[in-house]
Coordinates of C-alpha atoms in Angstrom, one line a residue:
Chain A
M341 CA 171.3 222.5 17.0
A342 CA 169.1 223.6 14.3
E343 CA 166.5 225.4 16.5
D344 CA 169.5 227.7 17.9
Q345 CA 169.7 229.4 14.8
G346 CA 166.1 231.4 15.1
D347 CA 163.6 230.7 12.9
P348 CA 162.7 234.0 11.1
H349 CA 158.1 232.5 10.7
N350 CA 159.1 232.1 14.8
P351 CA 157.6 234.1 16.4
D352 CA 158.9 232.8 19.4
P353 CA 162.1 234.5 21.2
N354 CA 164.5 232.0 21.1
R355 CA 167.6 231.9 23.1
R356 CA 169.5 234.0 20.3
D357 CA 167.3 236.5 20.8
F358 CA 167.7 236.0 24.7
I359 CA 171.5 236.1 23.9
H360 CA 170.5 239.7 22.2
I361 CA 168.0 241.6 24.2
A362 CA 170.7 240.2 27.4
A363 CA 173.6 242.2 25.5
G364 CA 171.6 244.9 24.4
A365 CA 170.3 245.1 28.1
A366 CA 174.4 245.1 29.4
A367 CA 175.5 247.8 27.2
V368 CA 173.3 250.6 28.3
G369 CA 172.6 249.6 31.5
A370 CA 177.3 250.1 31.2
G371 CA 176.2 253.3 29.7
A372 CA 174.6 254.7 32.4
M373 CA 176.8 253.6 34.9
L374 CA 180.1 255.7 32.1
A375 CA 177.6 258.7 32.1
W376 CA 176.9 258.9 35.5
P377 CA 179.7 260.0 37.3
L378 CA 179.9 262.0 34.3
I379 CA 176.7 264.1 35.9
N380 CA 177.6 263.9 38.8
S381 CA 180.3 265.6 38.6
M382 CA 178.4 269.0 37.5
N383 CA 176.6 269.3 41.1
P384 CA 177.6 271.1 43.5
A385 CA 181.4 270.9 44.1
A386 CA 182.5 270.2 48.2
D387 CA 184.0 273.2 48.6
T388 CA 181.3 275.2 46.8
L389 CA 179.0 273.0 50.0
A390 CA 181.8 274.5 52.7
L391 CA 180.3 277.1 52.3
A392 CA 177.3 276.1 54.2
S393 CA 176.6 279.4 56.7
I394 CA 177.5 282.4 58.5
E395 CA 177.2 284.8 61.4
F396 CA 175.7 288.2 61.4
D397 CA 175.4 290.3 64.0
M398 CA 171.3 291.7 63.7
T399 CA 172.6 294.9 65.6
K400 CA 174.5 296.1 62.5
V401 CA 170.4 296.7 61.5
Q402 CA 168.8 300.1 62.0
E403 CA 165.4 300.7 62.9
G404 CA 163.0 301.2 59.0
Q405 CA 166.6 300.0 57.4
Q406 CA 167.7 296.5 56.0
I407 CA 170.8 294.9 55.1
V408 CA 171.8 292.8 52.8
I409 CA 174.9 289.6 52.8
K410 CA 176.0 286.8 50.6
W411 CA 175.4 283.3 51.9
Q412 CA 175.6 280.3 48.9
G413 CA 176.4 282.8 46.5
K414 CA 172.9 284.4 46.7
P415 CA 172.1 287.0 48.8
V416 CA 169.8 287.2 52.3
F417 CA 167.1 291.0 53.6
V418 CA 167.6 291.1 57.0
R419 CA 165.5 294.1 58.2
Y420 CA 164.3 295.6 61.2
R421 CA 160.9 296.3 60.7
T422 CA 158.8 299.1 61.9
P423 CA 156.4 298.5 64.4
R424 CA 153.4 299.8 61.6
E425 CA 155.5 297.6 59.2
L426 CA 155.1 294.8 61.9
Q427 CA 151.4 295.6 62.7
E428 CA 150.2 295.2 59.0
A429 CA 152.6 292.2 58.8
V430 CA 149.9 290.4 61.6
A431 CA 147.2 292.0 60.3
T432 CA 146.8 290.5 57.2
P433 CA 144.3 288.0 57.1
L434 CA 146.0 284.7 55.1
S435 CA 142.9 285.2 53.2
A436 CA 144.7 287.7 50.8
L437 CA 147.9 285.9 50.3
K438 CA 148.7 284.2 47.5
D439 CA 151.3 281.8 49.9
P440 CA 149.4 281.8 53.6
Q441 CA 151.3 281.4 55.9
A442 CA 151.7 283.7 59.0
D443 CA 153.9 286.0 59.9
A444 CA 154.4 284.4 63.0
D445 CA 155.7 281.1 61.1
R446 CA 158.0 283.7 59.0
V447 CA 160.8 284.8 62.3
K448 CA 161.6 283.8 65.5
E449 CA 159.9 283.8 68.9
G450 CA 160.5 287.2 70.7
H451 CA 162.8 288.4 67.7
S452 CA 160.1 289.0 66.1
K453 CA 160.5 293.2 64.7
Y454 CA 163.8 291.2 61.9
L455 CA 162.7 289.8 59.2
V456 CA 165.7 286.8 57.6
V457 CA 165.0 285.7 53.8
L458 CA 166.2 285.1 51.0
G459 CA 167.1 288.6 48.8
N460 CA 165.2 286.0 45.1
C461 CA 162.4 286.8 43.8
T462 CA 160.4 283.5 43.5
H463 CA 159.9 284.0 39.9
L464 CA 162.8 284.0 38.2
G465 CA 165.2 284.7 40.8
C466 CA 166.0 288.4 40.5
I467 CA 167.1 290.9 43.4
P468 CA 163.6 292.8 44.9
T469 CA 164.4 296.0 46.0
F470 CA 163.0 297.2 49.2
G471 CA 160.1 298.8 50.7
T472 CA 159.1 299.5 47.3
G473 CA 155.6 297.8 45.6
D474 CA 152.2 298.3 46.6
F475 CA 152.2 296.4 50.3
G476 CA 155.6 298.5 51.2
G477 CA 157.5 295.2 51.5
W478 CA 159.8 294.4 48.6
F479 CA 158.8 295.1 44.6
C480 CA 161.0 292.7 41.9
P481 CA 161.7 295.6 38.6
C482 CA 161.8 292.2 36.5
H483 CA 158.6 291.0 35.9
G484 CA 156.5 293.1 38.7
S485 CA 156.0 291.0 42.3
H486 CA 155.1 292.9 44.7
Y487 CA 155.9 292.1 48.2
D488 CA 154.7 292.6 51.8
T489 CA 156.3 293.8 54.9
S490 CA 156.6 289.7 56.4
G491 CA 158.1 289.3 52.5
R492 CA 155.0 287.4 51.0
I493 CA 153.8 287.5 48.4
R494 CA 151.6 290.0 47.5
K495 CA 151.0 290.3 43.4
G496 CA 152.4 289.6 40.0
P497 CA 153.8 286.6 38.8
A498 CA 156.1 284.7 41.7
P499 CA 154.5 281.6 43.0
K500 CA 155.7 281.7 46.6
N501 CA 156.6 284.1 49.6
L502 CA 160.3 285.1 49.9
V503 CA 162.2 282.1 51.1
V504 CA 163.0 282.0 55.0
P505 CA 166.4 280.3 55.0
E506 CA 166.9 277.7 58.3
Y507 CA 168.9 280.2 60.6
A508 CA 169.0 279.8 64.1
Y509 CA 169.9 282.8 67.0
L510 CA 173.5 282.1 69.0
S511 CA 172.9 285.5 71.1
D512 CA 170.1 288.4 71.2
T513 CA 171.5 289.8 69.4
R514 CA 174.2 286.9 67.0
I515 CA 171.7 284.5 64.7
K516 CA 173.7 281.7 63.0
I517 CA 172.6 280.6 58.8
G518 CA 172.3 277.7 57.3
Chain B
M1214 CA 166.9 265.8 -6.8
S1215 CA 167.8 263.5 -5.4
D1216 CA 167.7 261.0 -8.3
H1217 CA 170.4 263.0 -10.2
E1218 CA 172.8 260.8 -11.7
S1219 CA 176.7 261.6 -11.1
T1220 CA 178.8 263.6 -14.3
Y1221 CA 181.1 264.1 -12.4
V1222 CA 184.9 262.3 -14.3
P1223 CA 188.2 262.6 -12.6
K1224 CA 190.1 264.0 -16.0
T1225 CA 194.1 264.1 -13.8
G1226 CA 195.8 260.9 -11.8
I1227 CA 195.0 262.2 -8.3
E1228 CA 191.6 262.8 -9.2
K1229 CA 190.6 259.1 -10.5
W1230 CA 193.7 257.9 -7.4
L1231 CA 191.2 259.7 -4.9
D1232 CA 188.0 258.3 -6.3
T1233 CA 188.9 255.1 -6.3
R1234 CA 189.5 255.6 -2.4
L1235 CA 187.4 259.3 -0.9
P1236 CA 185.6 260.4 -3.7
I1237 CA 185.7 263.7 -2.0
V1238 CA 186.3 265.7 -5.7
R1239 CA 183.2 264.1 -6.5
F1240 CA 181.6 264.9 -3.6
G1241 CA 182.2 268.3 -4.2
A1242 CA 181.7 267.6 -7.8
D1243 CA 178.5 266.1 -7.7
Y1244 CA 176.8 269.4 -5.1
L1245 CA 178.0 272.0 -7.2
A1246 CA 176.6 270.4 -9.9
L1247 CA 172.5 269.3 -8.5
P1248 CA 169.3 270.8 -10.7
T1249 CA 167.9 273.3 -8.9
P1250 CA 164.7 274.2 -9.1
R1251 CA 165.0 278.1 -11.9
N1252 CA 162.5 279.6 -10.4
L1253 CA 164.2 280.5 -6.9
N1254 CA 164.4 284.2 -5.4
Y1255 CA 166.5 286.0 -3.4
W1256 CA 164.2 284.3 0.0
Y1257 CA 165.8 281.8 -1.1
T1258 CA 169.4 282.9 -0.2
F1259 CA 169.7 283.3 4.0
G1260 CA 170.8 279.6 3.2
A1261 CA 173.3 280.8 2.3
I1262 CA 174.0 283.2 4.2
L1263 CA 173.3 281.2 7.2
M1264 CA 176.5 278.8 6.5
V1265 CA 178.4 281.6 6.4
C1266 CA 177.3 283.4 9.5
L1267 CA 178.2 279.8 11.9
V1268 CA 181.3 280.1 10.1
I1269 CA 182.0 283.2 10.9
Q1270 CA 181.0 282.8 13.9
I1271 CA 182.9 279.7 14.7
A1272 CA 186.0 281.5 13.3
T1273 CA 185.3 284.3 15.1
G1274 CA 184.6 282.1 19.1
V1275 CA 187.7 280.2 18.5
V1276 CA 189.9 283.2 17.9
L1277 CA 187.8 285.1 21.2
A1278 CA 188.6 281.8 23.2
M1279 CA 192.3 281.9 23.3
H1280 CA 192.4 285.2 24.4
Y1281 CA 189.4 284.7 27.4
V1282 CA 189.8 284.0 30.6
P1283 CA 186.1 281.8 31.5
N1284 CA 186.5 282.9 35.9
T1285 CA 184.5 284.7 37.5
E1286 CA 186.7 287.0 39.0
M1287 CA 188.6 287.1 36.2
A1288 CA 185.6 287.0 32.8
F1289 CA 185.1 290.5 32.9
A1290 CA 188.2 291.6 32.9
S1291 CA 189.8 289.6 30.4
V1292 CA 186.6 290.8 28.1
E1293 CA 187.9 294.1 28.4
R1294 CA 192.1 293.1 27.4
I1295 CA 190.0 291.7 24.6
M1296 CA 188.7 294.8 23.3
R1297 CA 191.6 296.9 24.4
D1298 CA 194.9 294.9 24.2
V1299 CA 194.6 292.1 21.9
N1300 CA 195.2 293.0 18.7
G1301 CA 191.8 293.5 16.6
G1302 CA 190.8 291.8 20.0
D1303 CA 187.8 295.4 18.8
I1304 CA 186.7 294.0 16.2
I1305 CA 187.3 290.2 16.6
R1306 CA 184.5 290.2 19.3
Y1307 CA 182.1 293.1 17.7
T1308 CA 181.7 290.4 14.6
H1309 CA 181.4 288.3 17.3
A1310 CA 179.1 289.8 19.2
N1311 CA 177.7 291.6 16.0
G1312 CA 177.1 288.2 14.3
A1313 CA 175.0 286.7 16.8
S1314 CA 172.3 288.5 16.1
M1315 CA 173.6 288.4 11.7
F1316 CA 172.8 285.4 12.6
F1317 CA 169.1 284.9 14.1
I1318 CA 167.7 288.4 11.1
A1319 CA 169.3 285.1 8.3
V1320 CA 166.9 282.3 10.5
Y1321 CA 163.8 284.3 12.0
I1322 CA 163.6 285.2 7.8
H1323 CA 164.8 281.8 6.7
M1324 CA 162.0 279.9 8.7
L1325 CA 159.5 282.3 7.6
R1326 CA 160.1 281.7 3.3
G1327 CA 159.4 277.8 4.1
L1328 CA 156.7 278.8 7.0
Y1329 CA 155.7 280.9 3.4
Y1330 CA 156.2 278.6 1.2
G1331 CA 154.9 274.9 2.9
S1332 CA 158.7 273.5 2.1
Y1333 CA 157.9 271.6 5.2
K1334 CA 155.0 270.1 3.7
A1335 CA 155.4 266.3 2.3
P1336 CA 158.6 265.0 2.3
R1337 CA 160.5 267.6 3.1
E1338 CA 159.1 266.9 7.5
M1339 CA 162.6 265.9 8.2
I1340 CA 164.8 269.2 6.4
W1341 CA 161.4 271.6 9.3
I1342 CA 162.6 269.4 11.7
V1343 CA 166.4 269.3 11.8
G1344 CA 165.5 273.2 11.0
C1345 CA 163.7 273.6 14.1
L1346 CA 166.6 271.4 16.1
I1347 CA 168.9 274.0 14.5
F1348 CA 166.9 277.1 15.9
F1349 CA 167.7 275.7 18.5
L1350 CA 170.6 275.3 19.4
L1351 CA 171.2 278.1 18.2
I1352 CA 169.1 279.7 20.9
A1353 CA 171.0 278.2 23.4
T1354 CA 174.2 278.5 22.2
A1355 CA 173.5 281.9 21.8
F1356 CA 171.9 282.1 25.8
L1357 CA 175.5 280.5 27.1
G1358 CA 177.8 283.2 24.5
Y1359 CA 175.6 286.1 26.3
V1360 CA 176.7 284.9 29.9
L1361 CA 180.5 284.4 29.3
P1362 CA 181.9 288.3 29.5
W1363 CA 180.1 288.0 33.0
G1364 CA 178.6 291.6 33.0
Q1365 CA 175.1 292.5 34.4
M1366 CA 173.0 292.1 32.3
S1367 CA 175.2 288.3 31.1
Y1368 CA 174.6 287.8 35.5
W1369 CA 170.7 288.3 35.9
G1370 CA 170.4 286.7 32.7
A1371 CA 171.5 283.6 34.0
E1372 CA 170.2 284.2 36.9
V1373 CA 166.3 284.3 35.1
I1374 CA 166.9 281.4 32.7
T1375 CA 168.6 278.6 34.3
N1376 CA 165.3 279.5 37.1
L1377 CA 162.7 278.6 34.2
V1378 CA 164.4 274.7 34.9
G1379 CA 163.5 275.7 38.9
A1380 CA 159.8 276.5 37.5
I1381 CA 159.1 272.2 37.3
P1382 CA 157.7 270.6 39.4
V1383 CA 159.1 268.6 42.1
I1384 CA 162.3 267.3 40.1
G1385 CA 163.3 271.3 39.3
E1386 CA 164.7 272.4 42.4
P1387 CA 167.7 268.5 41.7
I1388 CA 168.0 269.5 38.5
L1389 CA 168.9 273.5 39.0
I1390 CA 171.3 273.3 41.5
W1391 CA 172.2 270.3 39.1
L1392 CA 172.3 272.7 36.2
R1393 CA 173.8 275.4 38.1
G1394 CA 176.5 273.1 39.6
G1395 CA 175.7 275.5 43.2
P1396 CA 173.4 276.9 45.3
A1397 CA 174.0 280.2 42.5
I1398 CA 174.9 281.0 39.6
D1399 CA 179.0 281.5 39.7
N1400 CA 181.9 279.9 38.9
A1401 CA 181.1 276.5 38.6
T1402 CA 177.9 277.3 36.4
L1403 CA 180.3 279.7 34.2
N1404 CA 182.8 277.9 33.3
R1405 CA 180.8 275.0 31.7
F1406 CA 178.8 278.0 29.4
F1407 CA 182.6 278.1 27.9
S1408 CA 182.0 274.5 27.7
L1409 CA 178.5 273.9 26.1
H1410 CA 179.6 277.3 24.4
Y1411 CA 181.6 275.7 22.1
L1412 CA 180.6 272.6 21.8
L1413 CA 177.1 273.6 20.8
P1414 CA 178.9 275.1 18.2
F1415 CA 180.3 272.3 16.5
V1416 CA 176.8 269.7 17.0
I1417 CA 174.9 273.4 15.0
A1418 CA 177.6 272.0 11.8
G1419 CA 176.5 269.1 12.5
C1420 CA 172.6 269.1 12.0
V1421 CA 173.6 271.4 9.8
V1422 CA 174.9 268.4 7.7
L1423 CA 172.1 266.2 8.1
H1424 CA 170.0 269.4 7.2
L1425 CA 171.2 269.6 3.7
W1426 CA 171.3 265.7 3.2
A1427 CA 167.9 265.7 4.2
L1428 CA 167.4 268.5 1.6
H1429 CA 168.5 267.0 -1.2
T1430 CA 167.3 264.0 -0.5
A1431 CA 163.8 264.8 -1.4
G1432 CA 164.6 267.8 -3.1
Q1433 CA 164.6 271.9 -3.1
N1434 CA 160.5 273.4 -2.8
N1435 CA 160.6 277.0 -5.3
P1436 CA 158.2 279.2 -4.7
V1437 CA 155.5 277.2 -6.9
G1438 CA 155.8 274.7 -4.3
I1439 CA 154.7 271.8 -7.0
L1440 CA 157.4 269.0 -6.6
I1441 CA 159.1 269.0 -11.1
P1442 CA 157.8 265.8 -12.3
K1443 CA 160.7 263.9 -13.9
E1444 CA 160.9 264.3 -17.7
R1445 CA 160.9 269.0 -16.6
Q1446 CA 163.9 268.0 -14.8
K1447 CA 166.0 268.9 -17.5
K1448 CA 163.7 271.9 -18.5
D1449 CA 162.8 272.8 -14.2
T1450 CA 165.8 272.9 -12.7
L1451 CA 169.6 274.8 -13.5
P1452 CA 173.2 273.2 -12.2
F1453 CA 173.5 274.4 -8.8
H1454 CA 176.8 276.7 -9.8
P1455 CA 177.6 278.6 -11.7
Y1456 CA 173.2 280.3 -11.0
Y1457 CA 172.7 280.0 -7.1
T1458 CA 176.5 280.0 -5.8
V1459 CA 176.5 283.6 -8.0
K1460 CA 173.2 284.6 -6.7
D1461 CA 174.4 283.5 -3.6
G1462 CA 177.4 284.9 -3.5
F1463 CA 175.9 288.8 -5.0
V1464 CA 173.4 288.2 -1.7
L1465 CA 176.7 287.7 0.2
I1466 CA 178.0 290.7 -0.1
V1467 CA 174.8 293.0 0.5
F1468 CA 174.4 290.7 3.5
F1469 CA 177.7 291.9 4.3
M1470 CA 177.3 295.4 4.1
L1471 CA 174.5 295.3 6.3
F1472 CA 176.9 293.7 9.0
S1473 CA 179.9 296.5 8.8
V1474 CA 177.3 299.3 9.1
F1475 CA 176.7 297.1 12.5
V1476 CA 180.3 296.4 12.7
F1477 CA 182.8 299.0 12.3
F1478 CA 179.5 302.0 12.8
M1479 CA 177.2 300.9 15.4
P1480 CA 179.0 297.5 17.3
N1481 CA 177.2 298.6 20.4
A1482 CA 172.8 299.3 18.8
L1483 CA 171.7 295.9 20.0
G1484 CA 174.0 295.7 23.4
H1485 CA 172.8 297.1 26.1
A1486 CA 174.4 299.1 28.2
D1487 CA 174.0 297.4 31.8
N1488 CA 176.2 294.7 29.9
S1489 CA 179.9 297.5 30.6
I1490 CA 178.9 296.8 34.5
P1491 CA 180.6 293.7 36.3
A1492 CA 178.3 291.0 36.8
N1493 CA 176.7 292.0 40.5
P1494 CA 175.0 288.5 42.3
L1495 CA 173.3 291.8 45.8
V1496 CA 171.3 294.1 42.8
T1497 CA 169.8 293.5 39.7
P1498 CA 169.8 296.4 36.9
A1499 CA 166.3 297.9 36.5
H1500 CA 165.1 296.6 33.8
I1501 CA 166.6 293.5 32.6
V1502 CA 165.9 293.2 28.9
P1503 CA 167.1 289.3 26.9
E1504 CA 168.6 290.0 23.2
W1505 CA 166.4 291.4 20.9
Y1506 CA 166.0 288.2 19.2
M1507 CA 164.9 286.2 21.9
L1508 CA 161.7 288.7 22.9
P1509 CA 159.3 287.4 21.2
F1510 CA 159.7 284.4 23.8
Y1511 CA 160.5 286.4 27.2
A1512 CA 157.0 288.6 25.7
I1513 CA 155.9 284.8 25.6
L1514 CA 156.8 283.9 29.6
R1515 CA 155.8 286.8 30.9
A1516 CA 152.7 287.1 29.5
I1517 CA 151.5 284.3 31.4
P1518 CA 150.6 284.7 35.6
D1519 CA 151.2 281.2 36.3
K1520 CA 154.7 280.4 37.2
F1521 CA 155.4 277.5 35.3
G1522 CA 152.6 277.4 32.8
G1523 CA 154.9 281.1 31.5
V1524 CA 157.6 278.4 30.5
L1525 CA 155.4 276.3 29.1
A1526 CA 154.4 277.9 27.1
M1527 CA 157.8 279.7 26.4
F1528 CA 159.2 276.2 25.1
G1529 CA 155.4 275.9 24.0
A1530 CA 155.9 278.2 20.9
I1531 CA 158.2 276.7 19.7
G1532 CA 157.7 273.4 20.2
V1533 CA 154.9 273.8 18.6
L1534 CA 156.5 274.4 15.2
F1535 CA 158.1 270.6 15.3
I1536 CA 154.9 269.2 14.5
L1537 CA 154.1 271.9 12.5
P1538 CA 153.6 269.5 9.7
W1539 CA 151.1 267.7 10.7
L1540 CA 149.0 271.1 12.4
D1541 CA 148.9 272.6 8.3
T1542 CA 146.3 270.5 6.2
S1543 CA 145.9 271.6 3.3
K1544 CA 147.8 270.2 0.8
V1545 CA 149.3 273.1 -1.7
R1546 CA 152.9 274.4 -0.3
S1547 CA 153.2 277.6 -2.0
M1548 CA 150.5 280.4 0.2
R1549 CA 150.6 282.5 -3.2
Y1550 CA 148.2 280.2 -3.7
R1551 CA 146.4 280.8 -0.7
P1552 CA 144.8 283.8 -0.1
T1553 CA 143.4 283.3 2.8
M1554 CA 146.0 282.3 5.2
R1555 CA 148.5 284.5 3.6
T1556 CA 147.1 287.5 5.6
F1557 CA 146.6 285.0 7.6
F1558 CA 150.3 284.7 7.6
I1559 CA 151.5 288.2 7.4
L1560 CA 148.9 289.5 10.7
F1561 CA 151.6 286.2 12.0
V1562 CA 154.7 288.3 11.4
I1563 CA 153.0 291.5 12.3
V1564 CA 152.2 289.7 15.5
G1565 CA 155.6 288.6 16.2
I1566 CA 157.2 292.1 15.4
V1567 CA 154.8 293.4 18.0
L1568 CA 155.6 289.8 20.3
G1569 CA 159.1 291.7 20.3
W1570 CA 158.5 295.1 20.9
C1571 CA 156.6 294.1 24.0
G1572 CA 159.7 291.9 25.1
A1573 CA 161.2 294.8 26.4
Q1574 CA 158.5 297.1 26.9
L1575 CA 158.1 296.9 30.9
P1576 CA 154.8 294.8 31.2
D1577 CA 153.0 297.1 33.1
A1578 CA 153.7 300.1 30.5
P1579 CA 150.7 301.1 29.0
V1580 CA 150.8 301.0 25.3
I1581 CA 149.1 303.8 24.1
G1582 CA 149.2 307.8 25.3
T1583 CA 149.4 307.3 29.6
F1584 CA 145.4 306.9 30.4
K1585 CA 144.3 303.7 32.3
T1586 CA 140.9 302.3 31.0
F1587 CA 139.9 299.7 33.1
I1588 CA 141.3 297.1 34.6
L1589 CA 141.7 293.3 33.3
I1590 CA 141.9 290.6 35.6
D1591 CA 144.8 291.3 37.2
G1592 CA 146.1 294.5 35.2
D1593 CA 145.5 297.4 33.0
L1594 CA 143.5 296.8 29.5
N1595 CA 145.8 299.6 28.0
S1596 CA 149.0 298.4 28.6
Y1597 CA 151.8 296.2 27.3
L1598 CA 150.9 293.2 29.2
W1599 CA 147.7 292.6 27.5
L1600 CA 148.9 293.4 24.3
T1601 CA 151.6 290.3 25.2
R1602 CA 148.6 288.1 26.0
F1603 CA 146.0 288.6 22.6
A1604 CA 149.8 288.8 19.9
T1605 CA 151.5 285.2 22.3
L1606 CA 146.3 283.9 21.3
Y1607 CA 147.7 284.7 18.0
Y1608 CA 151.0 283.6 18.3
F1609 CA 149.5 279.8 18.7
A1610 CA 145.6 280.0 17.5
F1611 CA 147.8 280.2 14.5
F1612 CA 149.3 276.8 15.1
L1613 CA 146.7 275.3 16.4
I1614 CA 143.4 276.2 15.9
I1615 CA 144.4 278.4 12.2
M1616 CA 146.4 276.5 10.4
P1617 CA 144.8 273.4 10.7
L1618 CA 141.1 274.4 10.0
V1619 CA 141.9 277.4 7.0
G1620 CA 143.6 273.6 5.7
L1621 CA 140.4 272.3 5.3
R1622 CA 138.1 274.8 4.4
E1623 CA 140.1 277.6 2.2
R1624 CA 139.9 277.5 -2.2
P1625 CA 142.6 278.4 -3.1
L1626 CA 143.8 279.3 -6.6
P1627 CA 145.2 276.9 -9.2
I1628 CA 147.5 275.9 -9.4
P1629 CA 150.2 275.6 -12.2
A1630 CA 151.0 272.4 -13.6
T1631 CA 154.9 273.4 -13.8
I1632 CA 156.9 275.6 -12.7
S1633 CA 157.2 277.8 -16.3
E1634 CA 153.7 277.8 -16.2
P1635 CA 152.9 281.4 -14.2
V1636 CA 155.9 283.5 -15.8
L1637 CA 155.0 282.5 -19.3
D1638 CA 151.1 283.0 -18.8
G1639 CA 150.0 279.8 -18.2
S1640 CA 149.0 279.5 -22.2
F1641 CA 150.4 276.4 -23.8
A1642 CA 151.0 277.3 -27.1
M1643 CA 152.0 280.7 -25.6
N1644 CA 154.2 278.1 -22.9
A1645 CA 155.2 276.8 -26.8
A1646 CA 156.7 279.7 -27.8
V1647 CA 158.3 282.0 -25.9
M1648 CA 160.1 279.0 -24.5
A1649 CA 161.4 278.0 -27.9
Q1650 CA 162.8 282.1 -28.4
A1651 CA 164.3 281.9 -25.2
E1652 CA 165.6 278.8 -26.3
K1653 CA 167.3 280.3 -29.7
K1654 CA 167.9 283.2 -27.6
G1655 CA 170.3 281.5 -25.1

C-alpha cells in the first residue's frame, strides 16, 4: 500500500491525486449548482413576464403626431407620419444609413403611414424627443443621436435603428404589441 | 515597519487573561506604536479621512435604511418623509449624500498622492491594487445609492449605466435583463440595487482591512520615496501615536469644516434639481449628467463614437490603474526627483479636471465663444466633443506611453540616502551636527 501514500518525487498522478482532483471538481460543481438558483432568481419573475402584450387603437393618433404608450415598462412610439415625412423616409437611399434597412421593412404592409417603434435610444436608453434633430424624426438629448422619420439612426453614437417591436394588426385600426 | 516587534506588556489581570486568548489589546497597541516615516506631509492624512468617511457613510446609511422604502411606488415619498418628518432626517440624509462627495474628494487626492510619490511601486503593488479595487467598489456603491431616491436622475442614471452592459456583443442583452430583473428598470431593479447598496460598503470595509494589511506588510511610503534602511529605523521613524494620530486629528477637524459647509449651508449644491422630480419612465430629462465624481469617466464614455468602444474605454480608464505598477519603468518612486515626470503629472491632474468639466457639458456645445471652426470627422473642432477626445487621449497616453517611456529616458535628480538628508542640507557633517543639536533640544 506504500505507493498509495503518494511519493512527492514521482511526477505521475497516483490514486490519491485523483481523489483530490475528483473531490475538488465535485465541490466546484456542487457550488455552481447551489449558486445557480440564487443567480437565476434575479431573472425576470413570472409576473413581470406576464405583462407581455397590450392592444392599442390607432385612431387615437392624429396625423403628424405621435403617442407614447408604455409596454413592459418601456415607452413605445406610435407615429402617424405626414405624407412628406413618409416620402422622406422612403426616398432615403440605403447607402446613407448607418444601420441599413428600408422603410417598408419597418412598417406593416398597407399601414405604412403608421410607424411603431420602441422609444428607447439604442445608445444608452434615453427617450429621444419627437420631431427634432437634423432628420426630422427624433433627437436624443443624452448623447446627441439623430433619427429620421423612419426611426433609423442617421447621426450620433447610437449603433442601431429604433427597434420595431413585434406587433400585428388585429383589425384595420387596432394593433397588438407583443 | 513590517518587522517591528511588539512592545506591548499587559498590565492588568484582564489584559493578561485576554492576551493569551484573544490578543486584541496587543493588536491595537502595536498598531498605535507602529513606526511611521517621520517626513509624512499632509497629503498622507487622507487615508485617515477616508476611514472616517466610510464610517460616516455606514452609520448614516444604516439609519436611513430604517426609514427608506425600496419600492417604486413609495421610494420617492419615503425619501421626502425622511426630509420632512423623520427627526433630524434632513441632516442625516444630507450628511449621507454630501458624504459621498467628500469621500470622492478624499479618494481622488489619496490616489493622486500615491501616483505622485510612487506609492504603487515594489514592494507596494498589492496596496495599490487593493486600493484600485476599493475605488471601483466605491463608484459602484455610489451609483447604486444614487438610484434609491427614485427621482428622474436616479432613474435615467440607472437606465444609462445598466445599458452599458447591454453594449457587450451577443451576451450583453441577456445579462442586461438579468441585471434589471425585467425588460426595463423597475421595482425588481430598485430592490436589488438597495440590497447591493447595503452590502457593498461592508465589502469595501473588508478590502480596507486588506489594504492596511498590505500597507503594514510592505511598509509605508514617504515623500522622499526611499525604503528606510534597517539601521535608520530608529532615527527616521516615529510611533504612529501620538505623532500621526494628532496630525490626522487636526486634518479631520479641517475636513469636517468643509463637510459642514456643504451639509449645513449648501446641501444641494452638488446635486441636480431634476432628482426632485419623481422617476418617470416616459420622459428623459433634457440634460442628464452623473454626479461630479463620475464626470471624467462619463466624458471618456462619450468621447468614443462607437457604443461598445466607449464602454471599453470607460472601464479601461479604471482598469489601467490596476496595472500601473508595471507600466512605470522608473526605479525612482517619488516624483520630487523626477522633474520630467512631474510636469506630465501636473498636466495629468489638469486633464482630469478638464475631463470632469467636459463631462458636464453638451458634447456639441462650443468651448470658446460661439463661433464654428471646421468640422473634423464628425464634430466641430471648437466643441466639447473634441476637447474631450484630446483629454481622453492624454489620459491613456499618460499611463500607456508617457509612463513607460519617461521612466526609461529621463534623468532623475540625485536621490538622498536617508529621509532626513534633504531636510538637513545633505552634507553629512552638518547633518550630524544639527541632529546632535536637535536631540539635545528634543
